[in-house]
Short mmCIF file of C-alpha atoms and ligand atoms in Angstrom, two decimals:
data_model
loop_
_atom_site.label_atom_id
_atom_site.label_comp_id
_atom_site.label_asym_id
_atom_site.label_seq_id
_atom_site.Cartn_x
_atom_site.Cartn_y
_atom_site.Cartn_z
CA MET S 187 15.55 2.35 -6.15
CA SER S 188 17.05 -1.13 -6.47
CA SER S 189 14.64 -4.00 -5.86
CA PHE S 190 14.01 -5.83 -2.60
CA GLN S 191 13.01 -9.03 -4.44
CA GLY S 192 14.60 -11.97 -2.59
CA LYS S 193 15.84 -9.73 0.23
CA SER S 194 14.92 -10.40 3.84
CA ILE S 195 14.54 -7.68 6.41
CA ILE S 196 13.96 -7.78 10.18
CA ILE S 197 11.78 -5.00 11.58
CA THR S 198 11.52 -4.56 15.36
CA GLY S 199 8.53 -2.76 16.85
CA ALA S 200 6.70 -3.82 13.70
CA ALA S 201 3.15 -4.13 15.06
CA MET S 202 2.25 -0.45 14.69
CA GLY S 203 3.54 3.06 14.02
CA LEU S 204 6.82 3.53 12.16
CA GLY S 205 7.61 -0.20 12.12
CA LEU S 206 4.31 -1.16 10.49
CA ALA S 207 4.57 1.65 7.93
CA ALA S 208 8.06 0.45 6.95
CA ALA S 209 6.75 -3.13 6.70
CA GLN S 210 4.12 -1.94 4.22
CA GLU S 211 6.64 0.01 2.14
CA LEU S 212 9.17 -2.86 2.07
CA ALA S 213 6.59 -5.56 1.33
CA ALA S 214 5.31 -3.41 -1.55
CA LEU S 215 8.90 -3.30 -2.87
CA GLY S 216 9.11 -7.12 -2.77
CA ALA S 217 10.96 -7.80 0.51
CA ASN S 218 10.39 -10.80 2.77
CA LEU S 219 9.95 -9.71 6.37
CA LEU S 220 10.39 -10.91 9.91
CA LEU S 221 8.18 -8.72 12.09
CA VAL S 222 9.26 -8.52 15.73
CA ASP S 223 7.20 -7.06 18.57
CA TYR S 224 6.31 -7.80 22.19
CA ASN S 225 2.64 -7.02 21.63
CA GLU S 226 1.53 -10.42 20.31
CA GLN S 227 -2.04 -9.44 19.47
CA SER S 228 -1.07 -6.35 17.44
CA LEU S 229 1.74 -8.33 15.80
CA THR S 230 -0.71 -10.99 14.58
CA GLN S 231 -3.03 -8.27 13.25
CA ALA S 232 -0.12 -6.64 11.41
CA GLN S 233 0.85 -9.98 9.86
CA GLU S 234 -2.73 -10.65 8.73
CA GLN S 235 -3.06 -7.16 7.26
CA LEU S 236 0.25 -7.38 5.36
CA THR S 237 -0.40 -10.91 4.09
CA ALA S 238 -3.77 -9.82 2.73
CA GLN S 239 -2.24 -6.73 1.09
CA PHE S 240 0.86 -8.46 -0.32
CA PRO S 241 0.04 -12.16 -0.94
CA SER S 242 3.37 -12.89 -2.65
CA ALA S 243 5.52 -11.56 0.23
CA ARG S 244 6.68 -13.88 3.02
CA ILE S 245 5.68 -12.24 6.29
CA GLU S 246 6.98 -14.08 9.38
CA THR S 247 6.63 -12.98 13.00
CA ALA S 248 8.58 -13.38 16.24
CA VAL S 249 7.23 -12.30 19.60
CA ALA S 250 10.17 -10.79 21.48
CA ASP S 251 11.00 -8.05 23.94
CA VAL S 252 14.09 -6.38 22.46
CA SER S 253 15.44 -5.63 25.95
CA ASP S 254 15.76 -9.40 26.55
CA GLU S 255 19.07 -10.56 25.07
CA ALA S 256 17.97 -14.20 24.69
CA ALA S 257 14.79 -13.11 22.90
CA VAL S 258 16.88 -11.06 20.46
CA ARG S 259 19.17 -14.02 19.79
CA ASN S 260 16.05 -16.08 19.10
CA TYR S 261 14.52 -13.62 16.62
CA VAL S 262 17.80 -13.42 14.73
CA GLU S 263 17.95 -17.23 14.58
CA ALA S 264 14.32 -17.29 13.43
CA ALA S 265 15.17 -14.94 10.55
CA VAL S 266 18.14 -17.07 9.45
CA ASN S 267 16.03 -20.24 9.68
CA ALA S 268 13.21 -18.70 7.67
CA PHE S 269 15.17 -16.89 4.96
CA GLY S 270 18.75 -18.21 5.09
CA ARG S 271 20.14 -14.66 5.33
CA ILE S 272 19.46 -11.20 6.75
CA ASP S 273 19.86 -8.33 4.29
CA GLY S 274 18.49 -5.59 6.50
CA LEU S 275 17.72 -4.75 10.12
CA TYR S 276 15.33 -1.94 10.99
CA ASN S 277 16.20 -1.53 14.68
CA ASN S 278 13.07 0.48 15.47
CA ALA S 279 11.40 -0.70 18.71
CA GLY S 280 11.44 1.95 21.39
CA ILE S 281 9.44 3.68 24.09
CA GLU S 282 9.16 7.28 25.24
CA GLY S 283 8.89 6.69 28.99
CA LYS S 284 7.07 9.29 31.09
CA GLN S 285 7.47 13.04 30.94
CA ALA S 286 8.97 14.41 34.16
CA SER S 287 11.71 16.77 35.31
CA ILE S 288 15.19 15.38 35.95
CA VAL S 289 14.84 15.28 39.74
CA ASP S 290 11.31 13.84 39.67
CA TYR S 291 11.97 11.15 37.07
CA ASP S 292 10.99 7.65 38.25
CA ILE S 293 14.26 5.68 38.25
CA ALA S 294 12.59 2.37 37.34
CA VAL S 295 11.10 4.01 34.23
CA PHE S 296 14.48 5.62 33.46
CA LYS S 297 16.13 2.17 33.49
CA LYS S 298 13.36 0.66 31.37
CA VAL S 299 13.81 3.34 28.69
CA ILE S 300 17.56 2.63 28.61
CA ASP S 301 16.99 -1.16 28.54
CA ILE S 302 14.66 -0.98 25.55
CA ASN S 303 15.95 1.98 23.53
CA LEU S 304 19.69 1.50 24.09
CA MET S 305 20.28 -2.15 25.02
CA GLY S 306 17.55 -3.36 22.62
CA VAL S 307 19.28 -1.66 19.70
CA TYR S 308 22.66 -2.94 20.89
CA TYR S 309 21.45 -6.57 21.16
CA GLY S 310 20.05 -6.31 17.63
CA LEU S 311 23.46 -5.18 16.37
CA ARG S 312 25.30 -7.79 18.41
CA TYR S 313 23.39 -10.74 16.90
CA VAL S 314 22.72 -9.48 13.37
CA LEU S 315 26.22 -8.15 12.57
CA PRO S 316 27.92 -11.60 12.56
CA VAL S 317 25.27 -12.93 10.14
CA MET S 318 25.78 -9.95 7.82
CA GLN S 319 29.57 -10.25 8.13
CA ARG S 320 29.40 -13.88 6.94
CA GLN S 321 27.32 -12.73 3.96
CA GLY S 322 29.63 -9.77 3.26
CA TYR S 323 26.53 -7.59 2.94
CA GLY S 324 24.04 -5.80 5.15
CA ARG S 325 22.07 -2.64 5.75
CA ILE S 326 21.09 -1.42 9.22
CA VAL S 327 18.84 1.47 10.17
CA ASN S 328 18.67 2.33 13.87
CA VAL S 329 15.92 4.60 15.11
CA ALA S 330 17.16 7.60 17.05
CA SER S 331 15.02 10.76 17.24
CA VAL S 332 15.36 14.52 17.14
CA GLY S 333 15.84 13.75 20.85
CA GLY S 334 19.05 12.01 19.69
CA ILE S 335 20.49 15.28 18.36
CA ARG S 336 18.77 17.88 20.60
CA GLY S 337 17.53 18.09 24.19
CA VAL S 338 13.80 17.64 24.84
CA LEU S 339 12.23 19.12 28.00
CA ASN S 340 11.20 16.53 30.61
CA GLN S 341 12.46 13.52 28.64
CA MET S 342 16.00 12.97 29.90
CA PRO S 343 16.20 9.14 29.62
CA TYR S 344 14.66 9.22 26.14
CA VAL S 345 17.19 11.87 25.05
CA ALA S 346 20.07 9.94 26.65
CA SER S 347 19.03 6.68 24.99
CA LYS S 348 18.56 8.26 21.56
CA HIS S 349 21.94 10.06 21.70
CA ALA S 350 23.37 6.63 22.49
CA VAL S 351 21.65 5.17 19.41
CA SER S 352 23.30 7.83 17.28
CA GLY S 353 26.67 7.03 18.87
CA MET S 354 26.30 3.27 18.43
CA THR S 355 25.39 3.90 14.79
CA LYS S 356 28.70 5.72 14.25
CA ASN S 357 30.64 2.85 15.82
CA ALA S 358 28.89 0.12 13.85
CA ALA S 359 29.50 2.16 10.70
CA LEU S 360 33.22 2.46 11.45
CA GLU S 361 33.76 -1.13 12.52
CA TYR S 362 31.70 -3.00 9.90
CA ALA S 363 31.75 -1.07 6.61
CA ARG S 364 34.81 -3.12 5.59
CA HIS S 365 32.48 -6.17 5.65
CA GLY S 366 29.95 -4.57 3.31
CA ILE S 367 27.66 -3.50 6.15
CA ILE S 368 26.29 0.03 6.05
CA THR S 369 24.72 1.44 9.23
CA ASN S 370 22.74 4.65 9.59
CA ALA S 371 20.18 6.12 11.97
CA ILE S 372 17.09 8.20 11.44
CA ALA S 373 15.96 11.03 13.69
CA PRO S 374 12.23 11.49 13.23
CA GLY S 375 10.51 14.61 14.58
CA ALA S 376 6.88 14.35 15.63
CA ILE S 377 5.32 11.69 13.40
CA LEU S 378 1.66 10.76 13.86
CA THR S 379 1.90 7.32 15.48
CA PRO S 380 0.28 5.80 18.60
CA MET S 381 3.41 6.81 20.59
CA VAL S 382 3.01 10.48 19.70
CA ALA S 383 -0.75 10.38 20.35
CA GLU S 384 0.10 9.13 23.86
CA ALA S 385 2.64 11.97 24.34
CA PHE S 386 0.00 14.59 23.47
CA LYS S 387 -2.29 12.98 26.07
CA GLN S 388 0.44 13.55 28.67
CA VAL S 389 0.98 17.17 27.60
CA ASN S 390 -2.74 18.05 27.69
CA PRO S 391 -4.90 15.25 29.15
CA ALA S 392 -8.08 17.33 28.76
CA ASP S 393 -7.50 18.17 25.09
CA PRO S 394 -4.74 16.17 23.37
CA LYS S 395 -5.89 17.42 19.93
CA GLN S 396 -5.16 20.99 21.03
CA ALA S 397 -1.65 19.94 22.11
CA GLU S 398 -1.14 18.36 18.68
CA THR S 399 -2.32 21.50 16.83
CA GLU S 400 -0.04 23.74 18.90
CA TYR S 401 2.90 21.43 18.32
CA ALA S 402 2.32 21.34 14.56
CA GLN S 403 2.40 25.17 14.43
CA ARG S 404 6.02 25.15 15.65
CA ASN S 405 7.14 23.10 12.67
CA PRO S 406 8.32 24.95 9.53
CA THR S 407 5.88 22.81 7.50
CA LYS S 408 3.03 23.57 9.98
CA ARG S 409 2.13 19.92 10.25
CA LEU S 410 3.26 16.65 11.81
CA GLY S 411 4.98 13.97 9.78
CA LEU S 412 3.35 10.79 8.48
CA PRO S 413 4.68 7.26 9.12
CA GLU S 414 4.77 6.55 5.38
CA GLU S 415 7.04 9.59 4.84
CA VAL S 416 9.55 8.06 7.26
CA ALA S 417 9.13 4.61 5.67
CA LYS S 418 10.31 5.85 2.27
CA VAL S 419 13.59 7.14 3.73
CA VAL S 420 14.07 3.90 5.67
CA ALA S 421 13.50 1.81 2.54
CA PHE S 422 16.18 3.80 0.69
CA LEU S 423 18.66 3.38 3.55
CA LEU S 424 17.95 -0.38 3.60
CA SER S 425 18.43 -0.68 -0.16
CA GLU S 426 21.59 -1.53 -2.11
CA ASP S 427 21.61 2.06 -3.37
CA ALA S 428 22.54 3.43 0.06
CA ALA S 429 26.11 2.20 -0.26
CA TYR S 430 28.13 5.29 0.64
CA ILE S 431 26.04 6.99 3.35
CA ASN S 432 27.45 5.51 6.53
CA GLY S 433 27.20 6.39 10.21
CA GLN S 434 24.77 9.27 9.65
CA THR S 435 21.79 10.28 11.76
CA ILE S 436 19.29 11.68 9.29
CA ALA S 437 16.62 14.05 10.61
CA ILE S 438 13.12 13.50 9.19
CA ASP S 439 11.36 16.38 10.89
CA GLY S 440 10.20 18.98 8.37
CA GLY S 441 13.30 21.02 9.24
CA GLU S 442 12.27 21.63 12.85
CA SER S 443 15.65 20.68 14.35
CA ASN S 444 17.29 23.52 12.39
CA MET S 445 15.16 26.14 14.08
CA TYR S 446 16.37 28.61 16.69
CA GLY S 447 13.79 30.65 18.60
CA ASN S 448 10.16 31.02 17.57
CA SER S 449 8.78 30.26 14.15
P1 LIG M 79 4.65 3.15 18.67
O1 LIG M 79 4.51 3.14 20.15
O2 LIG M 79 3.55 3.70 17.86
O3 LIG M 79 5.07 1.72 18.14
C1 LIG M 79 6.18 1.07 18.72
C2 LIG M 79 6.07 -0.42 18.55
O4 LIG M 79 7.22 -1.00 19.20
C3 LIG M 79 4.84 -1.02 19.22
O5 LIG M 79 4.27 -1.98 18.36
C4 LIG M 79 5.39 -1.65 20.50
O6 LIG M 79 4.64 -2.78 20.93
C5 LIG M 79 6.79 -2.04 20.05
N1 LIG M 79 7.73 -2.14 21.17
C6 LIG M 79 7.96 -1.22 22.14
N2 LIG M 79 8.86 -1.70 23.01
C7 LIG M 79 9.21 -2.94 22.59
C8 LIG M 79 10.08 -3.93 23.08
N3 LIG M 79 10.77 -3.76 24.22
N4 LIG M 79 10.22 -5.08 22.39
C9 LIG M 79 9.51 -5.28 21.26
N5 LIG M 79 8.63 -4.39 20.75
C10 LIG M 79 8.49 -3.23 21.41
O7 LIG M 79 5.98 4.03 18.41
P2 LIG M 79 6.51 4.73 17.07
O8 LIG M 79 6.13 6.16 17.12
O9 LIG M 79 6.21 3.91 15.88
O10 LIG M 79 8.06 4.68 17.39
C11 LIG M 79 8.95 3.76 16.80
C12 LIG M 79 10.36 4.22 17.06
O11 LIG M 79 10.52 5.53 16.52
C13 LIG M 79 10.74 4.34 18.53
O12 LIG M 79 12.09 3.94 18.72
C14 LIG M 79 10.58 5.82 18.81
O13 LIG M 79 11.38 6.25 19.88
C15 LIG M 79 11.04 6.40 17.50
N6 LIG M 79 10.57 7.76 17.25
C16 LIG M 79 9.27 8.01 16.99
C17 LIG M 79 8.88 9.31 16.74
C18 LIG M 79 7.47 9.66 16.41
O14 LIG M 79 7.20 10.85 16.26
N7 LIG M 79 6.54 8.73 16.29
C19 LIG M 79 9.82 10.34 16.76
C20 LIG M 79 11.13 10.03 17.03
C21 LIG M 79 11.51 8.73 17.26
#
């Protein structure tokens, strides 16, 4: 893969899970990073960990809630001030919400999921695209989900928001490729992160490990995915090499989304 030396990448939701794993992969490949998260304590820990692991990388942070438009404008400005340019945006921050049937779903939680997962990704595009257009170069990876290409029981707002991410990805791809900006989305299946651990607690509060084991059995690979497996795909899509894949939503799920009926 082409090098990330001298390239600067923004990662949202970078304090843990998929964001942190991508930060490790990209720092190892030589990128400078702006880590964005609303969990200040975990963000500081992530910065300390990455700086210790990769002393030659520049690892900056910005505390921001991606559902707050002004905060997004600020993190984009912070990236330009720190690095002079933005080569990549990993638009990753998101939440699952609660699991409930359509009629029982708490409307305030529904709106929060849309604000973070849909509007947060949109604000990122809105403020990063003009910077990339001026440069004539950019790579964007938005995080959808298998819930962005399939329905998921009891998670209607999550599914709605992630289908929207896939749709926004297609539009950004169509509108900005002429400016050298390539936009794709990923659709992870169940990857072992704090978010998924929390989901298994909701499915089986008495024995979340059992819920995890049962879930893994449904996957063709008979296991869950690892954050570092997702990070490698993300790094490729953020690299110069990913020049002619545009507007795609790429499943990273062990093949599970191809399945019909029982395994
Ligand atoms: P996680 O909960 O483990 O980590 C998410 C990070 O994002 C946290 O550090 C959190 O503080 C941050 N964050 C959440 N909302 C934010 C906001 N409004 N502003 C700023 N930071 C915010 O989750 P994860 O599993 O790493 O998920 C990352 C992304 O991947 C999400 O968009 C999620 O929907 C998606 N995804 C994850 C899986 C999976 O299996 N883990 C599967 C499909 C999609």
